Coordinates of N, CA and C and ligand atoms in Angstrom, one line a residue:
M1 N 0.8 -1.2 0.0 CA 0.0 0.0 0.0 C 0.9 1.3 0.0
R2 N 0.5 2.2 -0.9 CA 1.3 3.4 -0.9 C 0.5 4.5 -0.1
T3 N 1.2 5.1 0.9 CA 0.6 6.2 1.6 C 0.4 7.4 0.8
P4 N -0.8 7.9 0.6 CA -1.0 9.1 -0.2 C -0.3 10.3 0.4
I5 N 0.1 11.2 -0.5 CA 0.7 12.5 -0.1 C -0.2 13.6 -0.7
I6 N -0.6 14.6 0.1 CA -1.2 15.8 -0.4 C -0.2 16.9 -0.1
A7 N 0.3 17.6 -1.1 CA 1.3 18.6 -1.0 C 0.8 19.9 -1.5
G8 N 1.0 21.0 -0.8 CA 0.6 22.3 -1.3 C 1.8 23.1 -1.7
N9 N 1.8 23.5 -3.0 CA 2.8 24.3 -3.5 C 2.3 25.8 -3.6
W10 N 2.9 26.6 -2.7 CA 2.4 28.0 -2.5 C 3.0 28.9 -3.5
K11 N 3.9 28.4 -4.3 CA 4.5 29.3 -5.4 C 4.9 30.6 -4.8
L12 N 4.8 31.7 -5.5 CA 5.3 33.0 -5.0 C 4.2 33.8 -4.3
F13 N 3.6 33.1 -3.3 CA 2.5 33.8 -2.5 C 2.9 33.7 -1.1
K14 N 2.4 34.7 -0.3 CA 2.4 34.8 1.1 C 3.7 35.3 1.7
T15 N 3.5 36.3 2.6 CA 4.5 36.8 3.5 C 4.7 35.8 4.6
I16 N 5.7 36.1 5.5 CA 6.0 35.2 6.6 C 4.7 35.2 7.5
A17 N 4.2 36.4 7.8 CA 3.0 36.4 8.6 C 1.8 35.7 8.0
E18 N 1.6 35.8 6.7 CA 0.5 35.1 6.0 C 0.7 33.6 6.0
A19 N 1.9 33.2 5.9 CA 2.3 31.8 5.9 C 2.0 31.2 7.2
G20 N 2.4 31.9 8.3 CA 2.2 31.5 9.7 C 0.7 31.4 10.0
A21 N -0.1 32.3 9.5 CA -1.5 32.3 9.8 C -2.2 31.1 9.1
M22 N -1.7 30.9 7.8 CA -2.3 29.8 7.1 C -2.0 28.4 7.8
V23 N -0.8 28.2 8.3 CA -0.5 26.9 8.9 C -1.2 26.8 10.3
N24 N -1.3 27.9 10.9 CA -2.0 27.9 12.2 C -3.5 27.6 12.1
A25 N -4.0 28.0 10.9 CA -5.4 27.7 10.6 C -5.6 26.2 10.2
L26 N -4.5 25.8 9.5 CA -4.6 24.4 8.9 C -4.5 23.3 9.9
K27 N -3.5 23.5 10.9 CA -3.2 22.4 11.8 C -4.4 21.8 12.5
P28 N -5.3 22.6 13.1 CA -6.4 21.9 13.7 C -7.4 21.2 12.7
L29 N -7.4 21.7 11.5 CA -8.3 21.0 10.5 C -7.8 19.7 10.0
V30 N -6.5 19.4 10.2 CA -6.0 18.2 9.8 C -5.3 17.3 10.9
A31 N -5.5 17.8 12.1 CA -4.8 17.2 13.3 C -5.3 15.7 13.4
G32 N -6.6 15.5 13.1 CA -7.1 14.1 13.2 C -6.9 13.2 12.0
T33 N -6.2 13.8 11.0 CA -6.1 13.0 9.7 C -5.0 12.0 9.8
S34 N -5.2 10.8 9.5 CA -4.2 9.8 9.5 C -4.2 9.1 8.1
G35 N -3.1 8.5 7.8 CA -3.0 7.7 6.6 C -2.7 8.6 5.4
V36 N -2.4 9.9 5.6 CA -2.1 10.8 4.5 C -0.9 11.6 4.9
E37 N 0.1 11.7 4.1 CA 1.2 12.6 4.4 C 0.9 14.0 3.9
I38 N 1.0 15.0 4.7 CA 0.6 16.3 4.4 C 1.9 17.2 4.3
V39 N 2.0 17.9 3.2 CA 3.2 18.7 3.0 C 2.8 20.1 2.5
V40 N 3.5 21.2 3.0 CA 3.3 22.5 2.5 C 4.6 23.0 2.0
A41 N 4.6 23.8 0.9 CA 5.9 24.4 0.3 C 5.8 25.9 0.2
P42 N 6.2 26.6 1.3 CA 6.2 28.1 1.2 C 7.4 28.6 0.4
V43 N 7.5 29.9 0.3 CA 8.7 30.5 -0.3 C 9.9 30.3 0.7
F44 N 11.1 30.5 0.2 CA 12.3 30.2 1.0 C 12.2 31.0 2.3
T45 N 11.9 32.3 2.2 CA 12.0 33.2 3.4 C 11.0 32.8 4.5
A46 N 10.0 32.0 4.2 CA 9.0 31.6 5.2 C 9.3 30.2 5.7
L47 N 10.3 29.5 5.2 CA 10.5 28.1 5.6 C 10.7 28.0 7.1
R48 N 11.7 28.7 7.6 CA 12.0 28.5 9.1 C 10.8 28.9 10.0
P49 N 10.2 30.1 9.8 CA 9.1 30.4 10.6 C 7.9 29.3 10.5
V50 N 7.7 28.8 9.3 CA 6.6 27.8 9.1 C 7.1 26.5 9.8
A51 N 8.4 26.2 9.7 CA 8.8 25.0 10.4 C 8.6 25.1 11.9
D52 N 8.8 26.2 12.4 CA 8.6 26.4 13.9 C 7.1 26.3 14.2
A53 N 6.2 26.9 13.3 CA 4.8 26.8 13.5 C 4.3 25.4 13.4
L54 N 4.9 24.6 12.6 CA 4.5 23.2 12.3 C 5.0 22.2 13.4
A55 N 6.0 22.6 14.2 CA 6.6 21.7 15.1 C 5.6 20.9 15.9
G56 N 5.8 19.6 15.9 CA 4.9 18.7 16.7 C 3.6 18.4 16.0
S57 N 3.4 18.9 14.7 CA 2.2 18.7 14.0 C 2.4 17.5 13.0
N58 N 1.4 17.2 12.3 CA 1.5 16.1 11.2 C 1.7 16.7 9.8
V59 N 2.1 18.0 9.8 CA 2.3 18.6 8.5 C 3.8 18.8 8.3
R60 N 4.3 18.4 7.1 CA 5.7 18.5 6.8 C 6.0 19.6 5.9
L61 N 7.3 19.9 5.8 CA 7.7 21.1 5.1 C 8.5 20.8 3.8
A62 N 8.2 21.5 2.7 CA 9.0 21.3 1.5 C 9.4 22.7 1.0
A63 N 10.6 22.7 0.3 CA 11.0 23.9 -0.4 C 10.5 23.7 -1.9
Q64 N 10.5 24.8 -2.6 CA 10.0 24.7 -4.0 C 11.1 24.5 -5.0
D65 N 12.4 24.5 -4.6 CA 13.5 24.3 -5.5 C 14.8 24.2 -4.6
C66 N 15.9 23.8 -5.2 CA 17.2 23.8 -4.5 C 18.2 23.9 -5.6
Y67 N 19.5 24.1 -5.1 CA 20.6 24.0 -6.0 C 21.3 22.7 -5.8
W68 N 22.3 22.3 -6.7 CA 22.9 21.0 -6.6 C 24.2 21.0 -5.8
E69 N 24.8 22.2 -5.6 CA 26.1 22.2 -4.9 C 25.8 22.4 -3.4
E70 N 26.7 21.9 -2.6 CA 26.6 22.0 -1.1 C 26.8 23.4 -0.6
E71 N 27.8 24.0 -1.2 CA 28.1 25.4 -0.8 C 29.1 26.0 -1.9
G72 N 29.4 27.2 -1.8 CA 30.3 27.8 -2.7 C 29.8 29.2 -3.2
A73 N 30.5 29.7 -4.3 CA 30.2 31.0 -4.8 C 29.1 30.9 -5.8
F74 N 27.9 30.8 -5.3 CA 26.7 30.6 -6.2 C 25.6 31.5 -5.7
T75 N 25.8 32.8 -6.0 CA 25.0 33.8 -5.4 C 23.5 33.6 -5.8
G76 N 22.7 33.6 -4.7 CA 21.2 33.5 -4.9 C 20.7 32.1 -4.8
E77 N 21.6 31.1 -4.7 CA 21.1 29.7 -4.6 C 20.9 29.3 -3.2
V78 N 20.2 28.2 -3.0 CA 20.0 27.6 -1.7 C 20.3 26.1 -1.8
A79 N 21.2 25.5 -0.9 CA 21.6 24.1 -1.0 C 20.6 23.2 -0.2
P80 N 20.5 22.0 -0.7 CA 19.7 21.0 0.0 C 19.9 20.9 1.5
R81 N 21.2 21.0 1.9 CA 21.5 20.8 3.4 C 21.0 22.1 4.1
Q82 N 21.0 23.2 3.4 CA 20.4 24.4 4.1 C 18.9 24.4 4.2
L83 N 18.3 23.7 3.3 CA 16.8 23.4 3.4 C 16.5 22.5 4.6
K84 N 17.4 21.5 4.7 CA 17.2 20.6 5.9 C 17.4 21.4 7.2
D85 N 18.4 22.3 7.2 CA 18.7 23.1 8.3 C 17.5 24.0 8.7
A86 N 16.8 24.4 7.6 CA 15.6 25.3 7.8 C 14.4 24.5 8.2
G87 N 14.5 23.2 8.3 CA 13.3 22.4 8.7 C 12.6 21.6 7.7
C88 N 13.1 21.6 6.4 CA 12.4 20.9 5.3 C 12.7 19.4 5.4
S89 N 11.7 18.6 5.0 CA 11.9 17.2 4.8 C 11.8 16.8 3.3
H90 N 11.2 17.7 2.6 CA 10.9 17.5 1.1 C 11.4 18.7 0.3
V91 N 11.6 18.5 -1.0 CA 11.9 19.6 -1.9 C 11.3 19.3 -3.3
I92 N 10.6 20.2 -3.8 CA 10.0 20.1 -5.2 C 11.1 20.4 -6.2
I93 N 11.2 19.6 -7.2 CA 12.3 19.8 -8.2 C 11.7 19.6 -9.6
G94 N 12.1 20.6 -10.5 CA 11.7 20.5 -11.9 C 10.3 20.9 -12.2
H95 N 9.7 21.7 -11.3 CA 8.3 22.2 -11.6 C 8.3 22.9 -13.0
S96 N 7.2 22.7 -13.7 CA 7.1 23.2 -15.0 C 7.3 24.7 -15.1
E97 N 7.0 25.5 -14.0 CA 7.3 26.9 -14.0 C 8.8 27.2 -14.0
R98 N 9.5 26.3 -13.4 CA 11.0 26.5 -13.4 C 11.5 26.1 -14.7
R99 N 10.9 25.1 -15.3 CA 11.4 24.7 -16.7 C 11.1 25.8 -17.7
Q100 N 9.9 26.4 -17.5 CA 9.4 27.4 -18.5 C 10.1 28.7 -18.3
F101 N 10.3 29.2 -17.1 CA 10.7 30.6 -16.9 C 12.2 30.7 -16.4
F102 N 12.8 29.6 -15.9 CA 14.1 29.7 -15.3 C 15.1 28.7 -15.8
G103 N 14.8 28.2 -17.0 CA 15.9 27.4 -17.7 C 16.2 26.1 -17.1
E104 N 15.2 25.5 -16.3 CA 15.4 24.2 -15.8 C 15.4 23.2 -16.9
T105 N 16.3 22.2 -16.9 CA 16.4 21.2 -17.9 C 16.4 19.8 -17.2
D106 N 16.2 18.8 -18.0 CA 16.3 17.4 -17.4 C 17.6 17.2 -16.7
E107 N 18.7 17.8 -17.3 CA 20.0 17.6 -16.7 C 20.1 18.3 -15.4
T108 N 19.6 19.6 -15.2 CA 19.7 20.2 -13.9 C 18.8 19.6 -12.9
V109 N 17.6 19.1 -13.4 CA 16.7 18.3 -12.5 C 17.5 17.1 -11.9
N110 N 18.2 16.4 -12.8 CA 18.9 15.2 -12.4 C 20.0 15.6 -11.3
K111 N 20.7 16.7 -11.5 CA 21.7 17.1 -10.5 C 21.0 17.5 -9.2
K112 N 19.9 18.1 -9.3 CA 19.2 18.6 -8.1 C 18.6 17.4 -7.3
V113 N 18.1 16.4 -8.1 CA 17.6 15.2 -7.4 C 18.7 14.5 -6.6
K114 N 19.8 14.3 -7.3 CA 20.9 13.6 -6.6 C 21.4 14.4 -5.4
A115 N 21.5 15.7 -5.5 CA 21.9 16.5 -4.3 C 20.9 16.5 -3.2
A116 N 19.6 16.5 -3.6 CA 18.5 16.5 -2.5 C 18.6 15.1 -1.8
L117 N 18.7 14.0 -2.5 CA 18.8 12.7 -1.9 C 20.0 12.6 -1.0
A118 N 21.1 13.1 -1.5 CA 22.4 13.1 -0.7 C 22.2 13.8 0.6
A119 N 21.4 14.8 0.6 CA 21.1 15.6 1.9 C 20.0 15.0 2.7
G120 N 19.4 13.9 2.2 CA 18.4 13.3 3.0 C 17.0 13.9 2.9
L121 N 16.8 14.6 1.8 CA 15.5 15.2 1.5 C 14.7 14.3 0.6
I122 N 13.4 14.3 0.7 CA 12.6 13.6 -0.3 C 12.4 14.5 -1.4
A123 N 12.7 14.0 -2.6 CA 12.5 14.9 -3.8 C 11.2 14.6 -4.5
I124 N 10.4 15.7 -4.7 CA 9.1 15.6 -5.4 C 9.4 16.1 -6.8
V125 N 9.6 15.2 -7.7 CA 10.1 15.5 -9.1 C 8.9 15.6 -10.0
C126 N 8.8 16.8 -10.6 CA 7.7 17.2 -11.5 C 8.0 16.9 -13.0
V127 N 7.0 16.3 -13.6 CA 7.0 16.1 -15.1 C 5.7 16.4 -15.6
G128 N 5.6 16.7 -16.9 CA 4.3 17.0 -17.5 C 4.5 17.6 -18.9
E129 N 3.5 17.3 -19.8 CA 3.5 17.8 -21.1 C 2.8 19.1 -21.3
T130 N 3.1 19.9 -22.3 CA 2.4 21.1 -22.6 C 1.2 20.7 -23.5
L131 N 0.3 21.7 -23.7 CA -0.8 21.5 -24.5 C -0.4 21.1 -26.0
T132 N 0.6 21.8 -26.5 CA 1.1 21.4 -27.8 C 1.6 20.0 -27.8
D133 N 2.4 19.6 -26.8 CA 2.8 18.2 -26.8 C 1.6 17.2 -26.9
R134 N 0.6 17.6 -26.1 CA -0.6 16.7 -26.0 C -1.2 16.6 -27.4
E135 N -1.4 17.8 -28.0 CA -2.1 17.9 -29.3 C -1.2 17.2 -30.4
D136 N 0.1 17.2 -30.2 CA 1.0 16.5 -31.2 C 1.1 15.0 -30.9
D137 N 0.3 14.5 -29.9 CA 0.5 13.1 -29.5 C 1.9 12.8 -29.0
A138 N 2.5 13.8 -28.3 CA 3.9 13.6 -27.9 C 3.9 13.4 -26.3
T139 N 2.8 13.3 -25.7 CA 2.8 13.2 -24.2 C 3.7 12.2 -23.7
F140 N 3.6 11.0 -24.2 CA 4.4 9.9 -23.6 C 5.9 10.0 -23.9
T141 N 6.2 10.6 -25.1 CA 7.6 10.8 -25.5 C 8.2 11.8 -24.6
I142 N 7.5 12.9 -24.3 CA 8.0 13.9 -23.4 C 8.2 13.4 -22.0
I143 N 7.2 12.7 -21.5 CA 7.3 12.2 -20.1 C 8.4 11.2 -20.0
E144 N 8.6 10.4 -21.0 CA 9.7 9.4 -21.0 C 11.1 10.1 -21.0
K145 N 11.2 11.2 -21.7 CA 12.4 11.9 -21.8 C 12.7 12.6 -20.4
Q146 N 11.6 13.2 -19.8 CA 11.8 13.9 -18.5 C 12.1 12.9 -17.4
I147 N 11.5 11.7 -17.4 CA 11.7 10.7 -16.4 C 13.1 10.1 -16.5
S148 N 13.5 9.7 -17.7 CA 14.8 9.1 -17.9 C 15.9 10.1 -17.6
G149 N 15.7 11.4 -18.0 CA 16.6 12.4 -17.7 C 16.8 12.7 -16.2
A150 N 15.7 12.8 -15.5 CA 15.7 13.1 -14.1 C 16.3 12.1 -13.3
F151 N 16.2 10.8 -13.7 CA 16.6 9.7 -12.9 C 17.9 9.0 -13.4
A152 N 18.6 9.7 -14.4 CA 19.8 9.1 -14.9 C 20.8 8.9 -13.8
G153 N 21.4 7.7 -13.8 CA 22.5 7.4 -12.9 C 22.0 7.1 -11.4
L154 N 20.7 7.0 -11.2 CA 20.2 6.8 -9.8 C 20.2 5.3 -9.6
S155 N 20.4 4.9 -8.4 CA 20.3 3.4 -8.0 C 18.8 3.2 -7.7
T156 N 18.4 1.9 -7.7 CA 17.1 1.5 -7.4 C 16.8 1.9 -5.9
D157 N 17.8 1.8 -5.0 CA 17.5 2.1 -3.6 C 17.2 3.6 -3.4
S158 N 17.7 4.4 -4.3 CA 17.5 5.9 -4.1 C 16.0 6.2 -4.4
L159 N 15.3 5.3 -5.2 CA 13.9 5.6 -5.5 C 13.1 5.8 -4.3
A160 N 13.5 5.2 -3.2 CA 12.7 5.3 -1.9 C 12.6 6.8 -1.5
G161 N 13.5 7.6 -1.9 CA 13.5 9.0 -1.6 C 12.9 9.9 -2.6
I162 N 12.2 9.3 -3.6 CA 11.6 10.1 -4.7 C 10.1 9.9 -4.8
V163 N 9.4 11.0 -5.0 CA 8.0 11.0 -5.3 C 7.9 11.7 -6.7
I164 N 7.1 11.2 -7.6 CA 6.9 11.8 -8.9 C 5.6 12.6 -8.9
A165 N 5.6 13.8 -9.4 CA 4.4 14.6 -9.6 C 4.1 14.8 -11.1
Y166 N 3.0 14.2 -11.6 CA 2.6 14.4 -13.0 C 1.7 15.6 -13.0
E167 N 2.3 16.7 -13.6 CA 1.5 17.9 -13.7 C 1.4 18.3 -15.2
P168 N 0.3 18.0 -15.9 CA 0.2 18.5 -17.3 C 0.2 20.0 -17.3
V169 N 1.0 20.6 -18.0 CA 1.2 22.0 -18.0 C -0.1 22.8 -18.3
W170 N -0.9 22.2 -19.2 CA -2.2 22.8 -19.6 C -3.2 22.8 -18.5
A171 N -3.0 22.0 -17.5 CA -3.9 22.0 -16.4 C -3.5 22.8 -15.2
I172 N -2.4 23.4 -15.3 CA -1.9 24.2 -14.1 C -2.4 25.6 -14.1
G173 N -3.2 25.9 -13.1 CA -3.7 27.3 -12.9 C -4.8 27.6 -13.9
T174 N -5.2 26.7 -14.7 CA -6.2 27.0 -15.7 C -7.6 26.6 -15.3
G175 N -7.7 25.8 -14.2 CA -9.1 25.3 -13.9 C -9.5 24.2 -14.7
K176 N -8.6 23.8 -15.7 CA -8.9 22.7 -16.6 C -8.1 21.5 -16.2
T177 N -8.7 20.7 -15.3 CA -8.0 19.5 -14.8 C -8.0 18.4 -15.8
A178 N -7.0 17.6 -15.8 CA -7.1 16.3 -16.6 C -8.3 15.5 -16.1
T179 N -8.9 14.8 -16.9 CA -9.9 13.9 -16.4 C -9.3 12.8 -15.6
D180 N -10.0 12.1 -14.8 CA -9.5 11.0 -14.0 C -8.8 10.0 -14.8
Q181 N -9.4 9.7 -16.0 CA -8.9 8.7 -16.9 C -7.6 9.2 -17.6
Q182 N -7.6 10.5 -18.0 CA -6.3 11.0 -18.6 C -5.2 10.9 -17.6
A183 N -5.4 11.3 -16.4 CA -4.4 11.3 -15.4 C -3.9 9.9 -15.1
Q184 N -4.9 9.0 -14.9 CA -4.6 7.6 -14.6 C -3.7 7.0 -15.7
E185 N -4.1 7.3 -17.0 CA -3.4 6.7 -18.1 C -1.9 7.1 -18.1
V186 N -1.6 8.3 -17.8 CA -0.2 8.8 -17.7 C 0.5 8.2 -16.5
H187 N -0.2 8.1 -15.4 CA 0.4 7.5 -14.2 C 0.8 6.1 -14.4
V188 N -0.1 5.3 -15.1 CA 0.3 3.9 -15.4 C 1.5 3.9 -16.3
F189 N 1.5 4.8 -17.3 CA 2.7 4.9 -18.2 C 4.0 5.1 -17.4
I190 N 3.9 6.1 -16.5 CA 5.1 6.4 -15.6 C 5.5 5.2 -14.8
R191 N 4.5 4.6 -14.2 CA 4.9 3.4 -13.3 C 5.5 2.3 -14.1
K192 N 5.0 2.1 -15.3 CA 5.6 1.1 -16.2 C 7.0 1.4 -16.6
L193 N 7.2 2.7 -16.9 CA 8.5 3.2 -17.3 C 9.5 3.1 -16.2
V194 N 9.1 3.5 -15.0 CA 10.0 3.4 -13.8 C 10.3 1.9 -13.6
G195 N 9.3 1.1 -13.8 CA 9.5 -0.4 -13.6 C 10.5 -0.9 -14.6
K196 N 10.5 -0.4 -15.8 CA 11.5 -0.9 -16.9 C 12.9 -0.5 -16.5
I197 N 13.0 0.7 -15.9 CA 14.4 1.2 -15.5 C 14.8 0.6 -14.2
F198 N 14.0 0.5 -13.2 CA 14.4 0.2 -11.9 C 13.8 -1.1 -11.3
G199 N 13.0 -1.7 -12.1 CA 12.4 -3.0 -11.6 C 11.0 -2.7 -11.1
Q200 N 10.1 -3.7 -11.2 CA 8.7 -3.5 -10.8 C 8.5 -3.3 -9.4
P201 N 9.2 -3.9 -8.4 CA 8.9 -3.7 -7.0 C 9.1 -2.2 -6.6
A202 N 10.2 -1.6 -7.1 CA 10.5 -0.2 -6.8 C 9.4 0.7 -7.5
A203 N 9.0 0.3 -8.7 CA 7.9 1.1 -9.3 C 6.6 1.0 -8.6
N204 N 6.3 -0.2 -8.1 CA 5.0 -0.4 -7.4 C 5.0 0.4 -6.0
A205 N 6.2 0.6 -5.5 CA 6.3 1.3 -4.2 C 6.3 2.8 -4.3
M206 N 6.5 3.3 -5.6 CA 6.7 4.7 -5.8 C 5.4 5.5 -5.8
R207 N 5.4 6.6 -5.1 CA 4.2 7.4 -5.1 C 4.2 8.4 -6.3
I208 N 3.1 8.4 -7.0 CA 3.0 9.3 -8.2 C 1.8 10.2 -7.9
L209 N 2.1 11.5 -7.8 CA 1.0 12.5 -7.5 C 0.5 13.1 -8.8
Y210 N -0.7 13.6 -8.7 CA -1.2 14.3 -9.9 C -1.3 15.8 -9.4
G211 N -1.0 16.7 -10.3 CA -1.1 18.1 -10.1 C -1.7 18.9 -11.3
G212 N -2.5 19.9 -11.0 CA -3.1 20.7 -12.1 C -4.5 20.9 -11.8
S213 N -4.8 22.0 -11.2 CA -6.2 22.4 -10.9 C -6.9 21.4 -10.0
V214 N -6.2 20.8 -9.0 CA -6.8 19.9 -8.0 C -7.6 20.8 -7.1
K215 N -8.9 20.5 -6.8 CA -9.8 21.2 -6.0 C -10.5 20.3 -5.0
P216 N -11.1 20.8 -4.0 CA -11.9 19.9 -3.1 C -13.0 19.1 -3.9
D217 N -13.5 19.7 -5.0 CA -14.6 18.9 -5.6 C -14.1 17.9 -6.7
N218 N -12.8 17.9 -7.0 CA -12.4 16.9 -8.0 C -11.4 15.9 -7.4
V219 N -11.0 16.1 -6.2 CA -9.9 15.3 -5.6 C -10.3 13.8 -5.5
K220 N -11.6 13.6 -5.1 CA -12.1 12.3 -4.8 C -12.0 11.4 -6.0
G221 N -12.4 11.9 -7.2 CA -12.4 11.1 -8.4 C -11.0 10.8 -8.8
L222 N -10.1 11.8 -8.7 CA -8.6 11.5 -9.0 C -8.1 10.5 -8.1
M223 N -8.3 10.6 -6.8 CA -7.7 9.7 -5.8 C -8.3 8.3 -5.9
A224 N -9.5 8.2 -6.5 CA -10.1 6.9 -6.7 C -9.3 6.0 -7.8
Q225 N -8.5 6.7 -8.5 CA -7.7 6.0 -9.6 C -6.6 5.2 -8.9
P226 N -6.4 3.9 -9.4 CA -5.5 3.1 -8.7 C -4.0 3.5 -8.7
D227 N -3.6 4.3 -9.7 CA -2.2 4.7 -9.8 C -2.0 6.2 -9.4
I228 N -3.0 6.8 -8.9 CA -2.9 8.2 -8.4 C -2.7 8.2 -6.9
D229 N -1.6 8.6 -6.4 CA -1.2 8.4 -5.0 C -1.2 9.7 -4.2
G230 N -1.8 10.7 -4.8 CA -1.8 12.0 -4.0 C -1.9 13.1 -5.0
A231 N -1.8 14.3 -4.5 CA -1.9 15.5 -5.3 C -0.9 16.6 -4.9
L232 N -0.4 17.3 -5.9 CA 0.4 18.5 -5.7 C -0.5 19.6 -6.1
V233 N -0.9 20.5 -5.1 CA -1.9 21.4 -5.3 C -1.4 22.8 -5.3
G234 N -1.8 23.6 -6.2 CA -1.3 25.0 -6.3 C -2.4 25.9 -5.6
G235 N -3.2 26.6 -6.4 CA -4.1 27.6 -6.0 C -5.0 27.2 -4.8
A236 N -5.5 26.0 -4.8 CA -6.4 25.5 -3.7 C -5.6 25.2 -2.4
S237 N -4.3 25.3 -2.5 CA -3.5 25.0 -1.2 C -3.3 26.3 -0.4
L238 N -3.7 27.4 -1.0 CA -3.4 28.7 -0.3 C -4.3 29.0 0.8
K239 N -5.4 28.4 0.8 CA -6.4 28.7 1.9 C -6.5 27.4 2.8
A240 N -6.6 27.6 4.1 CA -6.6 26.4 5.0 C -7.8 25.5 4.7
D241 N -9.0 26.2 4.5 CA -10.2 25.3 4.5 C -10.2 24.5 3.2
S242 N -9.8 25.1 2.0 CA -9.8 24.3 0.8 C -8.7 23.2 0.8
F243 N -7.5 23.6 1.3 CA -6.4 22.6 1.4 C -6.8 21.5 2.3
A244 N -7.4 21.8 3.5 CA -7.8 20.8 4.4 C -8.9 19.9 3.8
A245 N -9.8 20.4 3.0 CA -10.8 19.6 2.4 C -10.1 18.6 1.4
I246 N -9.1 19.0 0.7 CA -8.4 18.1 -0.2 C -7.6 17.1 0.6
V247 N -6.9 17.5 1.7 CA -6.2 16.5 2.5 C -7.2 15.5 3.1
N248 N -8.4 15.9 3.4 CA -9.4 15.0 4.0 C -10.3 14.4 3.0
F249 N -9.7 14.2 1.8 CA -10.6 13.7 0.6 C -11.3 12.4 1.0
A250 N -10.8 11.6 1.8 CA -11.4 10.3 2.1 C -12.5 10.4 3.1
C251 N -12.7 11.6 3.7 CA -13.7 11.7 4.8 C -15.1 11.9 4.2
Ligands
LIG301 P1 -2.8 24.7 -9.6 O1 -3.4 23.7 -8.6 O2 -3.0 26.1 -9.2 O3 -3.3 24.4 -11.0 O4 -1.2 24.5 -9.6 C1 -0.7 23.2 -9.8 C2 0.7 23.2 -9.5 O5 1.5 23.8 -10.3 C3 1.2 22.6 -8.3 O6 2.6 22.5 -8.3

């Protein structure tokens, strides 16, 4: 059995005070939730204060990106061990917005994944096709390239520290979610692909999240799919009540 993960990616939203207020409102709404891993990903500046606010709760902390070097003359970057130091257990890597706006490539994703794992962080690795890819029938080709690039040179054992997030770019922030079947189809493809590279036991144990306009009213259908093991939520993760409703999808 794969424990579901519901993760909130807050992107470039919230001050420290707003982030603190959000998690203080969230904690009681999910305090009784079991059998789901709950993660929030604030901006870098809010990580430590949010870690303090979450201490002793069942909500874990992720960063939205990291660099691959441990330290050095790399102005503006943050290393995985510094994220650990700030209280993170997880880090999102390769989000489509980083690929689209900040020059992230499969090669940099691969370096970041290795660095995150070496620092003991769980890497939430994002993949997903654009609308043009889908219209060109290139979805599976793109996903295959992203997955094989992200995981190049990794051992089967290291997969235990990895979660995949399938986020079709056309569904992000558009309100246009993939249908349950569209998402399930790609999740199955990803699991088979991971199985081909790393063996079926590792692939069967791997959590694959769906992301792209996940809301309280569509989460149940997505989570009912056998290969969807959770959600990476953007907009609907910014408010405690809507995020808690997604976390508590099974209730
Ligand atoms: P939305 O839920 O706002 O579509 O964002 C999804 C996402 O990009 C999560 O990483």
